[in-house]
Amino acid sequence: MPKKRILPFIILGIINNHPQITGREITAEFDTEIGDFWRASHSQVYPELKRMVNDGWIYDATSKDNAKERYYTLTDEGREILNKWLGQLVTDLPVHEDLFSLKLFFIKDKHDKRIPQLIARQLVLLKKDLKYLMQRRQTVFPNEKTIQNNYGHYLILARAISRTQGQIQWLKDTQKLLKEEQ
Amino acid sequence: MPKKRILPFIILGIINNHPQITGREITAEFDTEIGDFWRASHSQVYPELKRMVNDGWIYDATSKDNAKERYYTLTDEGREILNKWLGQLVTDLPVHEDLFSLKLFFIKDKHDKRIPQLIARQLVLLKKDLKYLMQRRQTVFPNEKTIQNNYGHYLILARAISRTQGQIQWLKDTQKLLKEEQ
DNA sequence: TGCTGCATGTAAGCTGTTACATGATTTA
DNA sequence: TAAATCATGTAACAGCTTACATGCAGCA
């Protein structure tokens, strides 16, 4: 059995949220909205769209204005497949492929200077990420109504913020601990 | 430029922690200790070991007891490469490829029944994981001395526990919130 | 001596990345 | 009309997964 493909389901979800979307706009979603928990480049997206049209999950239309653009929309079958996928419960936690943990793992000595260095860098990265996430929450969800209209999206953004804050707090605590005991 | 390979560095780290280790034991590390933040199967490990011997990062020895087993140890060059890698600071945060977030993302309606279902399942998975992590902290680090001898490992285990607890708390809070407003 | 697990290895195939490539559209 | 960006597509290749395969060691 090959590795389970989930890219087509993500694309179904994107098209469902934005009917008449182009391949380029779908690709852009992976750089912004979805980028926190999945990545895909345009060279993955275009062939996938072709396959999905071929399988009858979506259909495409062209416009007179722009000869090259193709506008994709879900078929009934596609909508059905998306809903079925959304209803299937998750069976496993993801593996956090994390260079920070990996490097720490191999450092044995408590007083190794690389430990505070790695922590300091991780803090910089996480703080920058937190700032970005909070700014996005403000722009994407400026009022209660926008939250109600996209509740799942709101939830995971809130979750990402909470998680990042938690990690920052833990790193700060550890940093302090190491300094005190040094 | 191809995707950056980090598997050989992980293997260097493992061999450094356990000189005279076999390929099978290295593979086992990915199922236990390192499994939380990196995965690799034996069909990846064995060819990689061959390459690393070829490149002079490690050397292998055989035993009379077990003709098939090969015992790997770092060369000076390998040790140097490992330390250089450990000293290089991380430049990017990892992408959390996460089905839970992904599915929530595509559910718009606040009252969609799949939201509490997904959350409940995620709680089950995280609680199970937390239990496993805490049990491991107890067995791997039974006393202060074992902590001092493998401080980096201790840190990331503590971090994983903290992160998991944070996620559980957030999910519980959200679950409660949804129930109240239902 | 048959079975289970140890130990290593190879092959096929799929996913995803980077790079290369082309033409259309908009803007200066 | 030249440059930048839009929009799509293909090619080569690296990385990883699953499955297939072989022989040895220990045990009943």
CSV table of C-alpha atoms (C1' of nucleotides) in Angstrom, one decimal:
chain,number,residue,atom,x,y,z
A,1,MET,CA,0.0,0.0,0.0
A,2,PRO,CA,1.4,3.4,-1.0
A,3,LYS,CA,1.6,6.4,1.3
A,4,LYS,CA,-1.9,7.9,1.9
A,5,ARG,CA,-2.4,10.9,-0.3
A,6,ILE,CA,-4.1,13.8,1.3
A,7,LEU,CA,-3.3,16.6,-1.2
A,8,PRO,CA,-6.3,16.0,-3.3
A,9,PHE,CA,-8.6,16.3,-0.3
A,10,ILE,CA,-7.0,19.6,0.7
A,11,ILE,CA,-7.5,20.8,-2.8
A,12,LEU,CA,-11.2,19.7,-2.6
A,13,GLY,CA,-11.5,21.7,0.6
A,14,ILE,CA,-9.9,24.8,-1.0
A,15,ILE,CA,-12.1,24.7,-4.1
A,16,ASN,CA,-15.2,24.2,-1.9
A,17,ASN,CA,-14.4,27.3,0.0
A,18,HIS,CA,-13.6,29.3,-3.2
A,19,PRO,CA,-15.6,28.1,-6.2
A,20,GLN,CA,-14.3,29.1,-9.6
A,21,ILE,CA,-10.8,29.3,-8.2
A,22,THR,CA,-7.7,29.0,-10.4
A,23,GLY,CA,-4.7,26.8,-9.9
A,24,ARG,CA,-2.5,29.7,-9.1
A,25,GLU,CA,-4.9,30.9,-6.4
A,26,ILE,CA,-5.0,27.4,-4.9
A,27,THR,CA,-1.2,27.4,-4.8
A,28,ALA,CA,-1.3,30.7,-3.1
A,29,GLU,CA,-3.4,29.2,-0.3
A,30,PHE,CA,-0.5,26.9,0.6
A,31,ASP,CA,1.7,29.9,1.1
A,32,THR,CA,-0.7,31.7,3.4
A,33,GLU,CA,-3.8,30.2,5.0
A,34,ILE,CA,-2.9,26.6,5.0
A,35,GLY,CA,0.9,27.1,5.0
A,36,ASP,CA,1.1,26.5,8.8
A,37,PHE,CA,0.2,22.8,8.5
A,38,TRP,CA,0.7,21.8,4.9
A,39,ARG,CA,2.8,22.8,2.0
A,40,ALA,CA,2.5,22.2,-1.8
A,41,SER,CA,4.1,23.9,-4.8
A,42,HIS,CA,2.4,24.7,-8.1
A,43,SER,CA,4.2,21.8,-9.8
A,44,GLN,CA,2.3,19.5,-7.4
A,45,VAL,CA,-1.0,21.3,-7.7
A,46,TYR,CA,-1.4,21.5,-11.5
A,47,PRO,CA,-1.0,17.8,-12.2
A,48,GLU,CA,-3.2,17.0,-9.3
A,49,LEU,CA,-6.0,19.2,-10.7
A,50,LYS,CA,-5.7,17.4,-14.0
A,51,ARG,CA,-6.1,14.0,-12.2
A,52,MET,CA,-9.1,15.3,-10.2
A,53,VAL,CA,-10.9,16.5,-13.3
A,54,ASN,CA,-10.2,13.2,-14.9
A,55,ASP,CA,-11.6,11.4,-11.9
A,56,GLY,CA,-14.7,13.6,-11.9
A,57,TRP,CA,-14.1,15.2,-8.6
A,58,ILE,CA,-14.0,18.7,-10.1
A,59,TYR,CA,-14.7,20.4,-13.4
A,60,ASP,CA,-13.0,23.3,-15.1
A,61,ALA,CA,-14.1,26.2,-17.1
A,62,THR,CA,-12.3,28.8,-19.2
A,63,SER,CA,-13.0,32.5,-19.7
A,64,LYS,CA,-12.8,34.8,-22.7
A,65,ASP,CA,-10.9,37.4,-20.7
A,66,ASN,CA,-7.9,35.3,-19.9
A,67,ALA,CA,-7.3,32.4,-22.3
A,68,LYS,CA,-4.9,30.6,-20.0
A,69,GLU,CA,-6.8,30.7,-16.7
A,70,ARG,CA,-8.9,27.6,-15.7
A,71,TYR,CA,-11.6,28.0,-13.1
A,72,TYR,CA,-12.2,24.9,-11.0
A,73,THR,CA,-15.4,23.9,-9.1
A,74,LEU,CA,-16.5,20.8,-7.2
A,75,THR,CA,-18.8,18.2,-8.8
A,76,ASP,CA,-21.4,16.6,-6.7
A,77,GLU,CA,-19.1,13.6,-6.4
A,78,GLY,CA,-16.3,15.8,-5.3
A,79,ARG,CA,-18.4,17.4,-2.6
A,80,GLU,CA,-19.4,14.0,-1.4
A,81,ILE,CA,-15.9,12.8,-1.2
A,82,LEU,CA,-14.8,15.9,0.7
A,83,ASN,CA,-17.6,15.5,3.3
A,84,LYS,CA,-16.8,11.8,3.7
A,85,TRP,CA,-13.1,12.7,4.3
A,86,LEU,CA,-14.0,15.4,6.8
A,87,GLY,CA,-16.2,12.9,8.7
A,88,GLN,CA,-13.5,10.3,9.0
A,89,LEU,CA,-11.8,10.6,12.4
A,90,VAL,CA,-8.1,11.0,12.7
A,91,THR,CA,-6.3,7.8,13.8
A,92,ASP,CA,-2.8,9.0,14.5
A,93,LEU,CA,-0.9,12.0,15.9
A,94,PRO,CA,1.5,13.6,13.4
A,95,VAL,CA,5.3,13.2,13.9
A,96,HIS,CA,6.8,16.6,14.7
A,97,GLU,CA,9.9,16.6,12.4
A,98,ASP,CA,11.8,19.1,14.4
A,99,LEU,CA,15.4,20.0,14.0
A,100,PHE,CA,15.5,21.9,17.3
A,101,SER,CA,14.5,18.8,19.3
A,102,LEU,CA,16.7,16.6,17.2
A,103,LYS,CA,19.8,18.6,17.9
A,104,LEU,CA,19.1,19.0,21.6
A,105,PHE,CA,18.6,15.2,21.8
A,106,PHE,CA,22.2,14.6,20.9
A,107,ILE,CA,23.7,17.1,23.3
A,108,LYS,CA,24.5,15.3,26.6
A,109,ASP,CA,26.2,17.8,28.8
A,110,LYS,CA,24.0,20.2,30.7
A,111,HIS,CA,26.6,22.9,30.5
A,112,ASP,CA,27.1,22.6,26.7
A,113,LYS,CA,27.0,26.2,25.3
A,114,ARG,CA,25.0,25.1,22.3
A,115,ILE,CA,21.9,24.4,24.5
A,116,PRO,CA,21.3,28.1,25.4
A,117,GLN,CA,22.2,29.0,21.8
A,118,LEU,CA,19.7,26.7,20.3
A,119,ILE,CA,17.0,27.9,22.8
A,120,ALA,CA,17.7,31.5,22.0
A,121,ARG,CA,17.4,30.9,18.3
A,122,GLN,CA,14.2,28.9,18.8
A,123,LEU,CA,12.7,31.8,20.8
A,124,VAL,CA,13.5,34.3,18.0
A,125,LEU,CA,11.8,32.0,15.5
A,126,LEU,CA,8.7,31.4,17.7
A,127,LYS,CA,8.3,35.0,18.6
A,128,LYS,CA,8.3,36.0,15.0
A,129,ASP,CA,5.8,33.3,14.2
A,130,LEU,CA,3.5,34.4,17.0
A,131,LYS,CA,3.6,38.0,15.8
A,132,TYR,CA,2.6,36.8,12.4
A,133,LEU,CA,-0.2,34.5,13.6
A,134,MET,CA,-1.7,37.3,15.8
A,135,GLN,CA,-1.6,39.8,13.0
A,136,ARG,CA,-3.3,37.3,10.8
A,137,ARG,CA,-6.1,36.7,13.3
A,138,GLN,CA,-6.7,40.4,13.3
A,139,THR,CA,-6.9,40.7,9.6
A,140,VAL,CA,-8.8,37.6,8.8
A,141,PHE,CA,-11.2,37.8,11.8
A,142,PRO,CA,-11.8,41.5,12.4
A,143,ASN,CA,-15.2,40.9,14.0
A,144,GLU,CA,-17.5,38.3,15.4
A,145,LYS,CA,-19.3,37.7,12.1
A,146,THR,CA,-16.2,36.7,10.3
A,147,ILE,CA,-15.5,34.2,13.1
A,148,GLN,CA,-18.9,32.7,12.8
A,149,ASN,CA,-18.6,32.3,9.0
A,150,ASN,CA,-15.4,30.3,9.2
A,151,TYR,CA,-15.3,28.8,12.7
A,152,GLY,CA,-13.0,25.9,12.0
A,153,HIS,CA,-10.4,28.2,10.5
A,154,TYR,CA,-10.7,30.5,13.5
A,155,LEU,CA,-10.3,27.6,15.9
A,156,ILE,CA,-7.1,26.3,14.4
A,157,LEU,CA,-5.6,29.8,14.3
A,158,ALA,CA,-6.4,30.2,17.9
A,159,ARG,CA,-4.9,26.8,18.6
A,160,ALA,CA,-1.7,27.7,16.7
A,161,ILE,CA,-1.4,30.9,18.8
A,162,SER,CA,-1.9,29.0,22.0
A,163,ARG,CA,0.6,26.4,21.1
A,164,THR,CA,3.2,28.9,20.1
A,165,GLN,CA,2.7,30.9,23.3
A,166,GLY,CA,3.1,27.7,25.3
A,167,GLN,CA,6.3,26.9,23.6
A,168,ILE,CA,7.7,30.3,24.1
A,169,GLN,CA,6.8,30.2,27.8
A,170,TRP,CA,8.5,26.8,28.2
A,171,LEU,CA,11.7,28.0,26.5
A,172,LYS,CA,11.8,31.1,28.7
A,173,ASP,CA,11.4,29.0,31.8
A,174,THR,CA,14.1,26.6,30.7
A,175,GLN,CA,16.4,29.5,29.8
A,176,LYS,CA,15.9,31.0,33.3
A,177,LEU,CA,16.5,27.6,34.9
A,178,LEU,CA,19.7,27.1,33.1
A,179,LYS,CA,21.0,30.5,33.9
A,180,GLU,CA,20.2,30.1,37.6
A,181,GLU,CA,21.9,26.8,37.9
A,182,GLN,CA,24.6,27.5,35.4
B,1,MET,CA,19.1,22.0,-5.1
B,2,PRO,CA,17.6,18.8,-3.6
B,3,LYS,CA,15.8,18.6,-0.3
B,4,LYS,CA,18.2,18.9,2.6
B,5,ARG,CA,19.1,15.5,3.9
B,6,ILE,CA,19.3,15.2,7.7
B,7,LEU,CA,18.9,11.4,8.1
B,8,PRO,CA,22.7,10.9,8.0
B,9,PHE,CA,23.2,13.4,10.8
B,10,ILE,CA,20.7,11.7,13.0
B,11,ILE,CA,22.4,8.4,12.4
B,12,LEU,CA,25.7,10.0,13.3
B,13,GLY,CA,24.2,11.2,16.6
B,14,ILE,CA,22.8,7.8,17.4
B,15,ILE,CA,26.1,6.0,16.7
B,16,ASN,CA,27.9,8.7,18.8
B,17,ASN,CA,25.6,7.9,21.7
B,18,HIS,CA,25.9,4.2,21.2
B,19,PRO,CA,29.3,3.1,19.8
B,20,GLN,CA,29.4,-0.4,18.3
B,21,ILE,CA,25.7,-0.2,17.5
B,22,THR,CA,24.1,-2.4,14.8
B,23,GLY,CA,21.8,-1.3,12.0
B,24,ARG,CA,18.9,-3.0,13.6
B,25,GLU,CA,19.4,-1.2,16.9
B,26,ILE,CA,19.7,2.1,15.0
B,27,THR,CA,16.3,1.4,13.4
B,28,ALA,CA,14.9,0.6,16.7
B,29,GLU,CA,15.8,4.1,18.0
B,30,PHE,CA,13.5,5.5,15.4
B,31,ASP,CA,10.6,3.5,16.8
B,32,THR,CA,11.3,4.6,20.4
B,33,GLU,CA,13.5,7.5,21.5
B,34,ILE,CA,13.6,9.5,18.4
B,35,GLY,CA,10.2,8.4,17.1
B,36,ASP,CA,8.5,11.5,18.4
B,37,PHE,CA,10.2,13.9,16.0
B,38,TRP,CA,11.7,11.7,13.2
B,39,ARG,CA,10.9,8.4,11.5
B,40,ALA,CA,13.0,6.1,9.4
B,41,SER,CA,12.6,2.5,8.4
B,42,HIS,CA,15.3,-0.1,8.1
B,43,SER,CA,15.2,0.1,4.3
B,44,GLN,CA,16.4,3.6,4.7
B,45,VAL,CA,18.9,3.0,7.4
B,46,TYR,CA,20.9,0.2,5.8
B,47,PRO,CA,21.8,1.9,2.5
B,48,GLU,CA,22.5,5.1,4.4
B,49,LEU,CA,25.0,3.3,6.6
B,50,LYS,CA,26.7,1.9,3.5
B,51,ARG,CA,27.0,5.4,2.1
B,52,MET,CA,28.4,6.8,5.4
B,53,VAL,CA,31.0,4.1,5.6
B,54,ASN,CA,31.9,4.9,2.0
B,55,ASP,CA,32.3,8.5,2.8
B,56,GLY,CA,34.4,7.8,5.8
B,57,TRP,CA,32.0,9.1,8.4
B,58,ILE,CA,31.8,5.8,10.2
B,59,TYR,CA,33.5,2.4,10.1
B,60,ASP,CA,32.1,-1.0,10.7
B,61,ALA,CA,33.3,-4.2,12.3
B,62,THR,CA,32.1,-7.7,12.4
B,63,SER,CA,32.0,-10.3,15.1
B,64,LYS,CA,32.7,-14.0,15.2
B,65,ASP,CA,29.6,-14.6,17.3
B,66,ASN,CA,27.1,-13.3,14.8
B,67,ALA,CA,28.4,-13.4,11.2
B,68,LYS,CA,25.7,-11.1,9.9
B,69,GLU,CA,25.8,-8.3,12.4
B,70,ARG,CA,27.8,-5.2,11.7
B,71,TYR,CA,28.9,-2.9,14.5
B,72,TYR,CA,29.2,0.8,13.6
B,73,THR,CA,31.4,3.5,15.2
B,74,LEU,CA,32.2,7.1,14.3
B,75,THR,CA,35.4,8.1,12.7
B,76,ASP,CA,37.1,11.3,13.7
B,77,GLU,CA,35.7,12.9,10.6
B,78,GLY,CA,32.2,11.7,11.5
B,79,ARG,CA,32.5,13.2,15.0
B,80,GLU,CA,33.6,16.4,13.5
B,81,ILE,CA,30.7,16.5,11.0
B,82,LEU,CA,28.3,15.8,13.8
B,83,ASN,CA,29.6,18.5,16.0
B,84,LYS,CA,29.6,21.0,13.2
B,85,TRP,CA,25.9,20.1,12.5
B,86,LEU,CA,24.9,20.4,16.1
B,87,GLY,CA,26.5,23.9,16.2
B,88,GLN,CA,24.6,25.2,13.2
B,89,LEU,CA,21.6,27.2,14.3
B,90,VAL,CA,18.1,26.3,13.1
B,91,THR,CA,16.8,28.7,10.5
B,92,ASP,CA,13.2,27.7,10.1
B,93,LEU,CA,10.3,26.4,12.1
B,94,PRO,CA,8.9,23.0,11.0
B,95,VAL,CA,5.6,22.8,9.3
B,96,HIS,CA,3.1,20.9,11.4
B,97,GLU,CA,1.5,18.5,9.0
B,98,ASP,CA,-1.6,17.9,11.0
B,99,LEU,CA,-4.8,16.3,9.8
B,100,PHE,CA,-6.7,17.5,12.8
B,101,SER,CA,-6.1,21.2,11.9
B,102,LEU,CA,-6.6,20.5,8.2
B,103,LYS,CA,-10.0,19.0,8.7
B,104,LEU,CA,-11.2,21.7,11.1
B,105,PHE,CA,-10.0,24.3,8.6
B,106,PHE,CA,-12.6,23.2,6.1
B,107,ILE,CA,-15.5,23.2,8.5
B,108,LYS,CA,-17.2,26.5,8.4
B,109,ASP,CA,-20.3,26.1,10.6
B,110,LYS,CA,-19.8,26.6,14.3
B,111,HIS,CA,-22.5,24.1,15.1
B,112,ASP,CA,-21.2,21.4,12.7
B,113,LYS,CA,-21.3,18.1,14.7
B,114,ARG,CA,-17.9,17.1,13.3
B,115,ILE,CA,-16.1,19.7,15.3
B,116,PRO,CA,-16.8,18.2,18.7
B,117,GLN,CA,-16.2,14.7,17.2
B,118,LEU,CA,-12.8,15.7,15.9
B,119,ILE,CA,-11.9,17.4,19.2
B,120,ALA,CA,-13.0,14.4,21.2
B,121,ARG,CA,-10.8,12.1,19.1
B,122,GLN,CA,-7.8,14.4,19.3
B,123,LEU,CA,-8.2,14.4,23.1
B,124,VAL,CA,-8.1,10.6,23.2
B,125,LEU,CA,-5.0,10.5,21.1
B,126,LEU,CA,-3.2,13.3,23.0
B,127,LYS,CA,-4.0,11.7,26.4
B,128,LYS,CA,-2.7,8.4,25.3
B,129,ASP,CA,0.5,10.1,24.0
B,130,LEU,CA,0.9,12.1,27.3
B,131,LYS,CA,0.6,8.9,29.3
B,132,TYR,CA,3.3,7.3,27.1
B,133,LEU,CA,5.6,10.3,27.4
B,134,MET,CA,5.3,10.5,31.2
B,135,GLN,CA,5.9,6.8,31.6
B,136,ARG,CA,9.0,7.1,29.4
B,137,ARG,CA,10.3,10.0,31.5
B,138,GLN,CA,10.1,7.8,34.5
B,139,THR,CA,11.8,4.8,33.0
B,140,VAL,CA,14.5,6.7,31.1
B,141,PHE,CA,15.2,9.2,33.8
B,142,PRO,CA,14.6,7.5,37.2
B,143,ASN,CA,17.0,9.8,39.1
B,144,GLU,CA,19.0,13.1,38.9
B,145,LYS,CA,22.1,11.4,37.7
B,146,THR,CA,20.5,10.0,34.6
B,147,ILE,CA,19.2,13.4,33.8
B,148,GLN,CA,22.6,15.0,34.1
B,149,ASN,CA,24.1,12.4,31.8
B,150,ASN,CA,21.6,13.1,29.0
B,151,TYR,CA,20.4,16.5,29.5
B,152,GLY,CA,19.3,17.4,26.0
B,153,HIS,CA,17.2,14.3,25.8
B,154,TYR,CA,15.7,15.1,29.1
B,155,LEU,CA,14.9,18.6,27.9
B,156,ILE,CA,13.0,17.6,24.8
B,157,LEU,CA,11.1,15.0,26.6
B,158,ALA,CA,10.0,17.6,29.2
B,159,ARG,CA,9.2,19.9,26.3
B,160,ALA,CA,7.1,17.3,24.5
B,161,ILE,CA,5.2,16.7,27.8
B,162,SER,CA,4.6,20.4,28.3
B,163,ARG,CA,3.4,20.8,24.7
B,164,THR,CA,1.0,17.9,24.9
B,165,GLN,CA,-0.4,19.1,28.2
B,166,GLY,CA,-1.0,22.5,26.7
B,167,GLN,CA,-2.8,21.1,23.7
B,168,ILE,CA,-5.0,18.9,25.9
B,169,GLN,CA,-5.9,21.9,28.1
B,170,TRP,CA,-6.7,24.0,25.0
B,171,LEU,CA,-9.0,21.3,23.6
B,172,LYS,CA,-10.8,20.9,26.9
B,173,ASP,CA,-11.4,24.6,27.1
B,174,THR,CA,-12.7,24.7,23.6
B,175,GLN,CA,-14.9,21.7,24.2
B,176,LYS,CA,-16.4,23.4,27.2
B,177,LEU,CA,-16.9,26.7,25.3
B,178,LEU,CA,-18.7,24.9,22.5
B,179,LYS,CA,-20.9,23.1,24.9
B,180,GLU,CA,-21.9,26.2,26.8
B,181,GLU,CA,-22.7,28.2,23.7
B,182,GLN,CA,-24.0,25.2,21.8
C,1,DT,C1',13.6,-29.9,13.0
C,2,DG,C1',10.2,-26.7,12.7
C,3,DC,C1',9.0,-22.1,14.3
C,4,DT,C1',9.9,-17.5,15.8
C,5,DG,C1',12.5,-13.6,15.9
C,6,DC,C1',17.0,-11.4,14.5
C,7,DA,C1',19.6,-9.0,10.9
C,8,DT,C1',20.4,-7.3,6.6
C,9,DG,C1',19.4,-6.2,2.1
C,10,DT,C1',16.9,-5.0,-2.5
C,11,DA,C1',13.0,-3.5,-5.7
C,12,DA,C1',9.1,-0.9,-7.2
C,13,DG,C1',6.6,2.9,-6.9
C,14,DC,C1',4.8,7.2,-5.2
C,15,DT,C1',5.4,12.0,-3.2
C,16,DG,C1',7.2,16.1,-3.4
C,17,DT,C1',11.2,19.4,-4.6
C,18,DT,C1',13.9,22.2,-7.6
C,19,DA,C1',14.6,23.7,-12.0
C,20,DC,C1',13.4,24.6,-16.6
C,21,DA,C1',10.2,26.4,-19.9
C,22,DT,C1',6.4,29.0,-22.4
C,23,DG,C1',3.1,32.2,-23.4
C,24,DA,C1',-0.4,35.7,-21.8
C,25,DT,C1',-1.5,39.9,-19.3
C,26,DT,C1',-0.6,44.0,-17.1
C,27,DT,C1',2.1,48.1,-16.1
C,28,DA,C1',5.6,51.6,-16.7
D,1,DT,C1',7.3,48.3,-26.3
D,2,DA,C1',10.0,46.5,-22.7
D,3,DA,C1',9.7,44.6,-18.1
D,4,DA,C1',7.4,42.4,-14.5
D,5,DT,C1',4.2,39.4,-13.1
D,6,DC,C1',0.5,36.1,-14.0
D,7,DA,C1',-0.6,31.4,-15.2
D,8,DT,C1',0.3,27.0,-16.4
D,9,DG,C1',3.0,23.2,-17.4
D,10,DT,C1',7.0,19.6,-17.7
D,11,DA,C1',11.4,17.1,-16.4
D,12,DA,C1',14.8,15.3,-13.4
D,13,DC,C1',15.7,13.6,-9.3
D,14,DA,C1',15.8,12.9,-4.2
D,15,DG,C1',13.5,10.8,-0.3
D,16,DC,C1',10.7,7.6,1.7
D,17,DT,C1',7.3,3.7,2.0
D,18,DT,C1',5.8,-0.9,1.2
D,19,DA,C1',6.7,-5.2,-0.1
D,20,DC,C1',9.7,-8.8,-1.2
D,21,DA,C1',13.6,-11.7,0.0
D,22,DT,C1',17.4,-14.3,2.3
D,23,DG,C1',19.8,-16.5,5.9
D,24,DC,C1',21.2,-17.0,10.8
D,25,DA,C1',20.2,-17.8,15.8
D,26,DG,C1',17.7,-19.5,19.6
D,27,DC,C1',14.2,-22.4,21.4
D,28,DA,C1',10.8,-26.1,21.9
